[in-house]
mmCIF file of C-alpha atoms in Angstrom:
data_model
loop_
_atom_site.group_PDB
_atom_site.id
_atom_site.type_symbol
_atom_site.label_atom_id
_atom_site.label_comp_id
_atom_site.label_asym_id
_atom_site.label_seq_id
_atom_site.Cartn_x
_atom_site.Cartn_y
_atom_site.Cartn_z
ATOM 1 C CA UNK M 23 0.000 0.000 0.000
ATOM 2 C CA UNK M 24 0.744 3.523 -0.317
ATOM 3 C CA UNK M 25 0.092 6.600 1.200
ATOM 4 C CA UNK M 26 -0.313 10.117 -0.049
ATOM 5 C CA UNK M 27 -0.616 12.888 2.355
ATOM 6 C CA UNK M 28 0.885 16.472 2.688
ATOM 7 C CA UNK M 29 0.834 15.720 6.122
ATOM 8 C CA UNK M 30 3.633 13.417 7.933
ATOM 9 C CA UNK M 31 1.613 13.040 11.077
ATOM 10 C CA UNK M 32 -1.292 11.680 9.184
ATOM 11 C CA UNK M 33 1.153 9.620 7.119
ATOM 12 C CA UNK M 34 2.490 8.109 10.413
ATOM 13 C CA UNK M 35 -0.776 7.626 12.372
ATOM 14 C CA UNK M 36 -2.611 5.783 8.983
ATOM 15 C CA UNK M 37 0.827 3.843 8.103
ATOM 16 C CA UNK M 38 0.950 2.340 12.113
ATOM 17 C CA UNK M 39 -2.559 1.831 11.766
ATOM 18 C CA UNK M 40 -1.932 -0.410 8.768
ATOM 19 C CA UNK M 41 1.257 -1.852 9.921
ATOM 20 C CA UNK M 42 -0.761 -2.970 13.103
ATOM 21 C CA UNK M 43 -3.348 -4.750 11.080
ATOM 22 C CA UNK M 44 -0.910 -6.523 9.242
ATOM 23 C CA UNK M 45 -0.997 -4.484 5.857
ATOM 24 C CA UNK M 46 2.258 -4.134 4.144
ATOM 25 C CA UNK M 47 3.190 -0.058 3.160
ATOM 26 C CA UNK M 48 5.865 -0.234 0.614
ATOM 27 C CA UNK M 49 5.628 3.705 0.522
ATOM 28 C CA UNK M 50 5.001 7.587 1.859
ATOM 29 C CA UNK M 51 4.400 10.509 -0.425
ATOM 30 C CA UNK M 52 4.002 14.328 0.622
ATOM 31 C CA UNK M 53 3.589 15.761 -2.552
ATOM 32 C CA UNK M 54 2.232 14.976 -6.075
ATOM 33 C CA UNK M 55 5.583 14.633 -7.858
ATOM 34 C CA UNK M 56 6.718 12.250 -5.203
ATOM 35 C CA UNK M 57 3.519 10.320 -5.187
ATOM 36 C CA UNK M 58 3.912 9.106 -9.053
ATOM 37 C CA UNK M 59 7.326 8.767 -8.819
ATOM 38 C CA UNK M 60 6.792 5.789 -6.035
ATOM 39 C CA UNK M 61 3.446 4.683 -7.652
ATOM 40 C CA UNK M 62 5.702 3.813 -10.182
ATOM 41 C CA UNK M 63 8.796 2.052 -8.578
ATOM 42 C CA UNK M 64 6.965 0.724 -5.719
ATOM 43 C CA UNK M 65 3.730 -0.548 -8.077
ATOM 44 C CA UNK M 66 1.764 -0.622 -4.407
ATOM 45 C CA UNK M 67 -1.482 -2.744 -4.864
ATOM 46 C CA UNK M 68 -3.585 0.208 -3.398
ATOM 47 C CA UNK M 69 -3.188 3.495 -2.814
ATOM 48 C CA UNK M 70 -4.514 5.935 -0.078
ATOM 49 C CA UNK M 71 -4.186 9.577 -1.796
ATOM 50 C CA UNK M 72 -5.653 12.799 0.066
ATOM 51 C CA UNK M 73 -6.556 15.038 -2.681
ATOM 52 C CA UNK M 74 -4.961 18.494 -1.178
ATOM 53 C CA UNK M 75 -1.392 18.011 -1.770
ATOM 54 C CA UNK M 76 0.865 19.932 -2.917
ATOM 55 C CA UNK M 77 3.001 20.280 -6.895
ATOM 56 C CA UNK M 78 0.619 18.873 -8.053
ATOM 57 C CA UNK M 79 -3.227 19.386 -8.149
ATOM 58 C CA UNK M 80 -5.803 16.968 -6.979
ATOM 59 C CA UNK M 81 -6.989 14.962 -10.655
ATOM 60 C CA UNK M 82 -3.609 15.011 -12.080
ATOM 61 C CA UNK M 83 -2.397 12.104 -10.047
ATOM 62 C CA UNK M 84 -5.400 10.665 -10.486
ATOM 63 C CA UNK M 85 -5.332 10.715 -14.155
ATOM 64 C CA UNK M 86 -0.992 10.228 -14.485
ATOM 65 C CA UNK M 87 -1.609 6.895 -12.528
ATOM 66 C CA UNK M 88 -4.673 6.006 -14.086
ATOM 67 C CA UNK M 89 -2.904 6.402 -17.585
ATOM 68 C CA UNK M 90 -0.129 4.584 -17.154
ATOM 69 C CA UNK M 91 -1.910 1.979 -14.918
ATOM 70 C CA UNK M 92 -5.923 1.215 -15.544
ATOM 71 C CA UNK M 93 -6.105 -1.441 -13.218
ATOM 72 C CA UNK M 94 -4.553 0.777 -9.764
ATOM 73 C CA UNK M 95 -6.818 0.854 -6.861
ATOM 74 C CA UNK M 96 -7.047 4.260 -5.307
ATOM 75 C CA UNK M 97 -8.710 5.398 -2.552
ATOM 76 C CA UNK M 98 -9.340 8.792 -1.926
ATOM 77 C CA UNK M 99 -9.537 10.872 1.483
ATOM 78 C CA UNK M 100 -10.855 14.146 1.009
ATOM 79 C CA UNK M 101 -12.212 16.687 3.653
ATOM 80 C CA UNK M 102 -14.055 18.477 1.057
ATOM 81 C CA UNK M 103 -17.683 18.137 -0.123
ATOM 82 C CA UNK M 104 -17.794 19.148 -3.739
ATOM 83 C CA UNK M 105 -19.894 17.386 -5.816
ATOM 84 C CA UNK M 106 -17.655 17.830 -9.171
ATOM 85 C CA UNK M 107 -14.691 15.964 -7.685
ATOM 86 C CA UNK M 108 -16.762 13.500 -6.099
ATOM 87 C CA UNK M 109 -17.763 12.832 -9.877
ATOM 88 C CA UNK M 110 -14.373 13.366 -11.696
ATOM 89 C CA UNK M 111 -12.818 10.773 -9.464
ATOM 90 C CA UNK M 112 -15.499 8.150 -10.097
ATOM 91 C CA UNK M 113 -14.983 8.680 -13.749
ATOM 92 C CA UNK M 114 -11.275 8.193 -13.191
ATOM 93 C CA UNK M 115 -11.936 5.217 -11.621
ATOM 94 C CA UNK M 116 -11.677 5.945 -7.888
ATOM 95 C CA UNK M 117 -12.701 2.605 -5.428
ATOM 96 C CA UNK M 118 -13.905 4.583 -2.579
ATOM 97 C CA UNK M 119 -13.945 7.908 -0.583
ATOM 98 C CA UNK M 120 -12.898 8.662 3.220
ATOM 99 C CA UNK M 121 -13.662 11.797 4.535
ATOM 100 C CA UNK M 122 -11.049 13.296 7.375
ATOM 101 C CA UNK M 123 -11.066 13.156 10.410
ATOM 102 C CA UNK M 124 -10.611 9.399 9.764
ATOM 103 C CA UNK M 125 -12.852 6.835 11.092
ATOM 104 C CA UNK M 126 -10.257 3.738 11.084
ATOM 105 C CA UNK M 127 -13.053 1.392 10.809
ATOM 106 C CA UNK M 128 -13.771 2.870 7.336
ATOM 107 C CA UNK M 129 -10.289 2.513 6.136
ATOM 108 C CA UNK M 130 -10.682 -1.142 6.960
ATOM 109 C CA UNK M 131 -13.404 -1.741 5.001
ATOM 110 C CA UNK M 132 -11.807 0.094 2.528
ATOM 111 C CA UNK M 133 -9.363 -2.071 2.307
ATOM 112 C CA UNK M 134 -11.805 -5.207 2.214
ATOM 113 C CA UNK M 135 -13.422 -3.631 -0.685
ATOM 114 C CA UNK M 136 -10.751 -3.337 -2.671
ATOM 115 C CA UNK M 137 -9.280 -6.937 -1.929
ATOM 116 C CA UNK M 138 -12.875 -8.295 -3.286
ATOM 117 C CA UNK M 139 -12.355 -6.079 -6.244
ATOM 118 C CA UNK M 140 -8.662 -7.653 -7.116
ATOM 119 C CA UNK M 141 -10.293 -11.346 -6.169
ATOM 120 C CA UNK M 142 -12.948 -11.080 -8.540
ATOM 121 C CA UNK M 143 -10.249 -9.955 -11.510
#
């Protein structure tokens, strides 16, 4: 898994979370340019991307991942509301939404989504 946040304490907090649930995080990214250069070295099975980061904007990774790789599984954690990116996402193929503050029983599920998604390929 991987996890995309401008913010290194909710990096930390989500990747012990994971750790102590026995999911693997093969990598961090704070910012937009570092995000697709791990998607691509690390090839993570799933990645956790909060849509305010910064270089760059919020559907660019979306849509550099998505390009190169159809078949990622992204998740997307977003504190905002707005209807349009709610919709541009599902067209780019998002699995799911998580809205901050966190509930770590959604991330689970999450999670469990997105293994019955890669089971049923």
């Amino acid at each position: 898994m991987m996890i995309v946040d401008y913010s290194l304490e909710s990096c930390l907090l989500m990747k012990d979370f994971l750790l102590a649930h026995n999911h693997n995080v093969v990598a961090e990214a704070s910012n937009g340019t570092e995000a697709i250069e791990k998607y691509y070295s690390k090839k993570p099975e799933l990645v956790f991307l909060y849509l305010t980061i910064p270089k760059l904007d919020e559907l660019n990774i979306l849509k550099k991942i998505r390009l190169q790789d159809p078949a990622s599984k992204i998740i997307v954690i977003t504190n905002s509301d707005n209807i349009e990116i709610f919709e541009q996402c599902t067209r780019l193929g998002v699995l799911a939404f998580l809205t901050k503050p966190l509930d770590l029983n959604d991330v689970l599920s999450a999670i469990s989504f997105s293994n019955e998604i890669i089971t049923m390929k």
